Tab-separated table of C-alpha atoms in Angstrom:
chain	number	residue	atom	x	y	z
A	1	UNK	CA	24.851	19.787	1.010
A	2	UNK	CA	24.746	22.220	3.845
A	3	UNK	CA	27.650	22.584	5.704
A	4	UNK	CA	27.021	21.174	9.114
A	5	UNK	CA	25.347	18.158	7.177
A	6	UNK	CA	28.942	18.139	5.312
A	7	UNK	CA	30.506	17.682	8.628
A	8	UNK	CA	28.702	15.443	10.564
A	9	UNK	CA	28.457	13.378	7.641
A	10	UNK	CA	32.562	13.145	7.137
A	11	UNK	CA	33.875	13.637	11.072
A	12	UNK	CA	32.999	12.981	14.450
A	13	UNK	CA	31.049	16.010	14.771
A	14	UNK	CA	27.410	16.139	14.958
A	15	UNK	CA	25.437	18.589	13.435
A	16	UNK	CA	25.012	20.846	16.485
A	17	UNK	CA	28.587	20.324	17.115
A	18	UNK	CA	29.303	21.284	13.911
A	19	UNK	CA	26.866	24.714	14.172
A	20	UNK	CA	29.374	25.677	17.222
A	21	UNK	CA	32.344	25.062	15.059
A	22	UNK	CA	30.836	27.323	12.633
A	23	UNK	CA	30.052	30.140	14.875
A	24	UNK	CA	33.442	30.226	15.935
A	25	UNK	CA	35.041	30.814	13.102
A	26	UNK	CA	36.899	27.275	12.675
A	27	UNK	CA	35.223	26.279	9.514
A	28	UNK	CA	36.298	27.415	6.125
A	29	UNK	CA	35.036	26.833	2.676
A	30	UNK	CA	37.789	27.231	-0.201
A	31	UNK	CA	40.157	29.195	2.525
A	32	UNK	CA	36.616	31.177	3.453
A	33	UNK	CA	35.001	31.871	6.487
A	34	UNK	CA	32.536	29.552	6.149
A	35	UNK	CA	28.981	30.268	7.198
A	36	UNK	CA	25.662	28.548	8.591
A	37	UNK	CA	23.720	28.628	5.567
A	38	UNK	CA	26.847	28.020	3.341
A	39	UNK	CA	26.380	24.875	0.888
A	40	UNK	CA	29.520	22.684	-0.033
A	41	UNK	CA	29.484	21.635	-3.829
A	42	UNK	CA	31.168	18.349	-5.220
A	43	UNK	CA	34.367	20.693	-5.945
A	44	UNK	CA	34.736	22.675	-2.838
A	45	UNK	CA	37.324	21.835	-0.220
A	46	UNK	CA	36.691	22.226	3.458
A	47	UNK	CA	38.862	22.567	6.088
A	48	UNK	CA	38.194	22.292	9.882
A	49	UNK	CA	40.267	23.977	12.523
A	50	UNK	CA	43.159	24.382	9.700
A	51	UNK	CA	42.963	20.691	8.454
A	52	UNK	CA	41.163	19.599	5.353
A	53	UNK	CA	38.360	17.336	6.046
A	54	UNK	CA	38.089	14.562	3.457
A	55	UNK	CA	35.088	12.740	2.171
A	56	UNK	CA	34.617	9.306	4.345
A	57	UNK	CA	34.532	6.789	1.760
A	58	UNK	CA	34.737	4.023	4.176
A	59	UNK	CA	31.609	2.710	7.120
A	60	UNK	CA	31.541	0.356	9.368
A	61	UNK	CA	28.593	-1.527	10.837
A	62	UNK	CA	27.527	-3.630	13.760
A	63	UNK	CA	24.776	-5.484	15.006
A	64	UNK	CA	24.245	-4.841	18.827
A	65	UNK	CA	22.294	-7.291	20.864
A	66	UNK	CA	19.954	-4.599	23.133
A	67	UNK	CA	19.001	-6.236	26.186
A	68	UNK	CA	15.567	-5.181	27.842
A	69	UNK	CA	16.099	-2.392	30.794
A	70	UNK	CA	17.954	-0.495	28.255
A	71	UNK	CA	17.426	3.015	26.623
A	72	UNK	CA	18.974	3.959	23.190
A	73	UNK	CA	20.370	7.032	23.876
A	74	UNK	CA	23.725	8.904	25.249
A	75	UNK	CA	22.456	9.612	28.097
A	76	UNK	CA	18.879	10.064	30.251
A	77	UNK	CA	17.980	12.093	32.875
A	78	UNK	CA	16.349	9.654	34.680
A	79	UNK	CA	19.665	7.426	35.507
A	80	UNK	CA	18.820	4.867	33.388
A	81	UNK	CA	20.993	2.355	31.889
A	82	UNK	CA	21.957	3.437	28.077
A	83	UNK	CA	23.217	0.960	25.410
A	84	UNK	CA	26.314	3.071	25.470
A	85	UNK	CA	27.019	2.023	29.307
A	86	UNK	CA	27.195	-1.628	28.169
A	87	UNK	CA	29.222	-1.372	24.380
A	88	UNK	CA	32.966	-0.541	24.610
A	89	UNK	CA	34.168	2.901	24.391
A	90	UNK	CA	35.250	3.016	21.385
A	91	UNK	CA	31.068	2.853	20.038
A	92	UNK	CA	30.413	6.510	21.811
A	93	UNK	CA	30.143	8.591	18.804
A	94	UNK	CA	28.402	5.936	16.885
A	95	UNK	CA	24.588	6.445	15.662
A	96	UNK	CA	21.665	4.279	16.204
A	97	UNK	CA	19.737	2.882	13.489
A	98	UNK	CA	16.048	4.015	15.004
A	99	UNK	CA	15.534	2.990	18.292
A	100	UNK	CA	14.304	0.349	20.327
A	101	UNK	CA	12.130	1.224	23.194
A	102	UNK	CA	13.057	0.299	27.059
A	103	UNK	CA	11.054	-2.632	27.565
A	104	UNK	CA	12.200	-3.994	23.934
A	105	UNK	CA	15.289	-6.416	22.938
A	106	UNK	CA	17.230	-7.218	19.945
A	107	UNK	CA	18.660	-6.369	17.347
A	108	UNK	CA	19.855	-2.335	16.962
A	109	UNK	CA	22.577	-1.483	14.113
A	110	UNK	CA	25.073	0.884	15.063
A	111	UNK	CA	27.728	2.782	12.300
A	112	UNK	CA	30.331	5.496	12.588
A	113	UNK	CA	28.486	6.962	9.354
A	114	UNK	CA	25.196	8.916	9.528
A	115	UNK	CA	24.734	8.926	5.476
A	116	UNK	CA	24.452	5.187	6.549
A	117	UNK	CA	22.271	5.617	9.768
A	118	UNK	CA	19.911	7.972	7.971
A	119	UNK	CA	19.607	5.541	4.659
A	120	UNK	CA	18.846	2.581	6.549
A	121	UNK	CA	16.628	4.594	8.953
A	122	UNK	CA	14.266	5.904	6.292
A	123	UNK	CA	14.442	2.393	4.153
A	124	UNK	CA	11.945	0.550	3.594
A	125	UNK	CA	13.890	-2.691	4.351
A	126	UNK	CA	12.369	-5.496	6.338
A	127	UNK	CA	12.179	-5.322	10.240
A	128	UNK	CA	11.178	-9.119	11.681
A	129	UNK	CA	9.644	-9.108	14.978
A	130	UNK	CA	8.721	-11.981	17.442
A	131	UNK	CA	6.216	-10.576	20.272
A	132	UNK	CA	3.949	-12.294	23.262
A	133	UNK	CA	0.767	-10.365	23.751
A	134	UNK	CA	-1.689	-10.219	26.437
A	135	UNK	CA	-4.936	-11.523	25.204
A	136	UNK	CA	-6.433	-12.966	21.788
A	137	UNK	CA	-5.638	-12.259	18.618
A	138	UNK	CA	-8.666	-12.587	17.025
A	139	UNK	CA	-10.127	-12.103	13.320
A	140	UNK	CA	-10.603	-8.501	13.748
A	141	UNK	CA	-6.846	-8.354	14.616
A	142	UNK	CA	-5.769	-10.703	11.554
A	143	UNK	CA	-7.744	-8.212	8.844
A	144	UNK	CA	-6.048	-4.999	10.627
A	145	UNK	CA	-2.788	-6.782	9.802
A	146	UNK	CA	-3.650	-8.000	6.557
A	147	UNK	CA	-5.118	-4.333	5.569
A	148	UNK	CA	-3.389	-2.045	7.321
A	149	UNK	CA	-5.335	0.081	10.192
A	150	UNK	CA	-5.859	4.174	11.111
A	151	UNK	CA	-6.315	5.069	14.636
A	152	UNK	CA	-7.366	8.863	15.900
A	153	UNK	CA	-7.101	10.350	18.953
A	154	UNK	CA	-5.583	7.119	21.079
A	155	UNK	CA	-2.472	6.533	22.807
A	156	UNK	CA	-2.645	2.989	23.835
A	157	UNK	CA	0.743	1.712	23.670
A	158	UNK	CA	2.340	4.615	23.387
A	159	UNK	CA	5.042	6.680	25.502
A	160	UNK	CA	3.117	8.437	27.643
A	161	UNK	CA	4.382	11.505	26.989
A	162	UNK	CA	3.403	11.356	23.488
A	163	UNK	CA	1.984	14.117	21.363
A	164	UNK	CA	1.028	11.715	18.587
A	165	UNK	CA	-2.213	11.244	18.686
A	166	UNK	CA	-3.020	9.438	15.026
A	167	UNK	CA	-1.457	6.890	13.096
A	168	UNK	CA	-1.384	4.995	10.033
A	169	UNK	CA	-0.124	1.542	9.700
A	170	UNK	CA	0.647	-0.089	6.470
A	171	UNK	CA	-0.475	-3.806	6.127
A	172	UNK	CA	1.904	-6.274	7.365
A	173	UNK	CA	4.425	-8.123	5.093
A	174	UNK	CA	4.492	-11.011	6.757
A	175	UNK	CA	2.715	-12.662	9.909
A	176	UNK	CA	2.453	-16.248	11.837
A	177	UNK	CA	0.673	-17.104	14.829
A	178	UNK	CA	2.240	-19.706	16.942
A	179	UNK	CA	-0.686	-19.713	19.415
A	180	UNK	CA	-2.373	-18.712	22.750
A	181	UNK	CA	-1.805	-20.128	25.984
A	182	UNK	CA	-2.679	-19.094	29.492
A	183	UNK	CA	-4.202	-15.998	28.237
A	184	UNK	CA	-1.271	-14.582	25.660
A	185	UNK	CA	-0.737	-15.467	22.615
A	186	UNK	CA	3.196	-15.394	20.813
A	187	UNK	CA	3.297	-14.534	17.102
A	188	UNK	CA	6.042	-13.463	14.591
A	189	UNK	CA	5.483	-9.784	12.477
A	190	UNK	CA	7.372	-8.614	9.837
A	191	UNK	CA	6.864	-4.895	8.400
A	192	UNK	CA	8.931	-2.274	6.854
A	193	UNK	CA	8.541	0.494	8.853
A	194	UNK	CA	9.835	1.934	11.584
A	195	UNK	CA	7.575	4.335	13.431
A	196	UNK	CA	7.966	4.728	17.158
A	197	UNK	CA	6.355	2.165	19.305
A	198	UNK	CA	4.404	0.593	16.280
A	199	UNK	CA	3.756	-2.274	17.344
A	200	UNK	CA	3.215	-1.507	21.129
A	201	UNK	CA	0.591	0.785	19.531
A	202	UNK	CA	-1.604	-1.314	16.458
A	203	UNK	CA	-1.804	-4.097	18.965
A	204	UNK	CA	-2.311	-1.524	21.957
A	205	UNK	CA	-5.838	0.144	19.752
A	206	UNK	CA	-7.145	-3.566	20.423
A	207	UNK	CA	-6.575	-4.012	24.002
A	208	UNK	CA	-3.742	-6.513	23.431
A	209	UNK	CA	-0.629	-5.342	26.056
A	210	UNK	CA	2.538	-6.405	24.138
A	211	UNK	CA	4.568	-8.368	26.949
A	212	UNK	CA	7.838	-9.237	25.019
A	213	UNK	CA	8.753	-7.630	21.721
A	214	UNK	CA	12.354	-8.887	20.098
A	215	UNK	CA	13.554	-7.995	16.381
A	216	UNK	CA	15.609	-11.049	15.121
A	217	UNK	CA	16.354	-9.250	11.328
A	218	UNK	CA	16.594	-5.742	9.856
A	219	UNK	CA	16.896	-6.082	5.787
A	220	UNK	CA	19.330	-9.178	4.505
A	221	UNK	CA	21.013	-8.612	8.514
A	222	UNK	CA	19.903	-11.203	11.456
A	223	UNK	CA	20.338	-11.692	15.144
A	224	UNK	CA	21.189	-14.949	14.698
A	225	UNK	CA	23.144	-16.453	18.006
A	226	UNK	CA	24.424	-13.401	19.423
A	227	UNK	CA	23.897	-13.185	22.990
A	228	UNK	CA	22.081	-9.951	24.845
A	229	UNK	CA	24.624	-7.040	25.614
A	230	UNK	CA	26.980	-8.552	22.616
A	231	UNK	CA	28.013	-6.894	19.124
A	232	UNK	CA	29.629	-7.911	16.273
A	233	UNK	CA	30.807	-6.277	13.103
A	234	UNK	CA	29.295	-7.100	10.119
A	235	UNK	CA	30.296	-9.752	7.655
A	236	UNK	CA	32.189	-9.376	4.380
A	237	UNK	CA	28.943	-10.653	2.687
A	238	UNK	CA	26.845	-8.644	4.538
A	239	UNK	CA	28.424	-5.333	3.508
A	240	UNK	CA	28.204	-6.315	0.096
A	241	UNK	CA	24.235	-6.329	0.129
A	242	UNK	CA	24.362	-3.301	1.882
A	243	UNK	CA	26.709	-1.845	-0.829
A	244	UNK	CA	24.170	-3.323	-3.326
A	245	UNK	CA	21.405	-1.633	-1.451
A	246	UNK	CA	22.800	2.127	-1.232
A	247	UNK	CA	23.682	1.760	-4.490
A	248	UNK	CA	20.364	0.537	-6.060
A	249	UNK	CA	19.058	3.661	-4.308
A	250	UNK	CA	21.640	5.895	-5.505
A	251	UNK	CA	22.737	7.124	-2.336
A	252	UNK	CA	26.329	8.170	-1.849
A	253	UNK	CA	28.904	7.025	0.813
């Protein structure tokens, strides 16, 4: 594992934090200077500004409630609210499981571990979605879900300063339509990916203007009562299936 991977993953460092450490000399491999490019093997011992850093063993999880009118991020250079302004202090230097856009609500998982946030970002785990659209969802709309769809050169429903011009969407797990009235229709998703704005953008390539988008469940983990701009920590139970999941994909915490 590369060193600055090595220290974000076992401190409160990040990984450019951890480049500046580095550079400075206050890194050492096996009482070495230790270098950018260095690698750190199962045996080697590191030490950071004179004190051994150990291998974090231990994670902890929570499930944030994101309200709407909030960005996830540490800070934006627009003024906007962040979902650090509303969580207690002591959340500052935890990561963000993806993202959920501005307009969105939620659920957003937060951990002090990035082997964790990285795992669950790149899963393939469950993401369950309730959304009101702008228009009909009509049979056209139904087979793109059922099949999966490929767009090219659009941007509907995407940020609009967005250099990602195609996309490929893999066929829904899961959907229900509750209905249309007064010229939207509301409709529950569930997929099991996590590419930005993907919903705003398969529903955007057929002229349908998601109005309200709220996950409820990420993997075995659900919203459940918890109120907008609210956390709680995870469950005894629920860190067992998430045990059970790193391990089943051999990935080490």
């Amino acid at each position: 594992m590369r060193i600055n991977k090595f220290i974000s993953h076992n401190s409160r460092y990040s990984r450019r934090e951890a480049d500046e450490l580095i550079k400075q000399g206050l890194v050492k491999i096996n009482n070495k200077i230790a270098h950018l490019s260095d690698d750190v093997k199962f045996d080697d011992k590191v030490f950071l500004k004179g004190k051994r850093l150990q291998k974090r063993t231990q994670f902890s999880v929570i499930i944030y409630h994101k309200q709407k009118g909030e960005i996830v991020s540490k800070k934006d250079d627009r003024g906007r609210k962040t979902i650090y302004d509303t969580l207690p202090r002591q959340f500052n230097t935890w990561l963000s499981v993806g993202r959920l856009d501005f307009a969105s609500e939620g659920l957003l998982l937060l951990t002090d571990s990035p082997v964790i946030a990285d795992a669950l970002m790149h899963s393939d785990l469950e993401r369950e979605y309730y959304l009101k659209v702008k228009g009909i969802v009509n049979k056209q709309v139904i087979e793109a879900m059922q099949n999966g769809l490929e767009i090219k050169n659009e941007k509907k429903g995407a940020h609009v300063k967005t250099k990602i011009t195609s996309m490929i969407f893999s066929p829904f797990l899961d959907f229900e339509i509750f209905g249309s009235s007064g010229g939207y229709t509301k409709l529950r998703v569930v997929i099991n990916e996590g590419k930005n704005r993907e919903l705003r953008r398969f529903f955007g390539h057929f002229d349908l203007e998601v109005m309200d988008l709220k996950r409820v469940a990420f993997g075995a983990l659900d919203l459940g009562i918890l109120k907008a701009g609210k956390y709680r920590y995870l469950e005894n139970g629920e860190y067992d299936k998430l045990r059970d999941f790193l391990q089943s994909n051999e990935i080490k915490y």
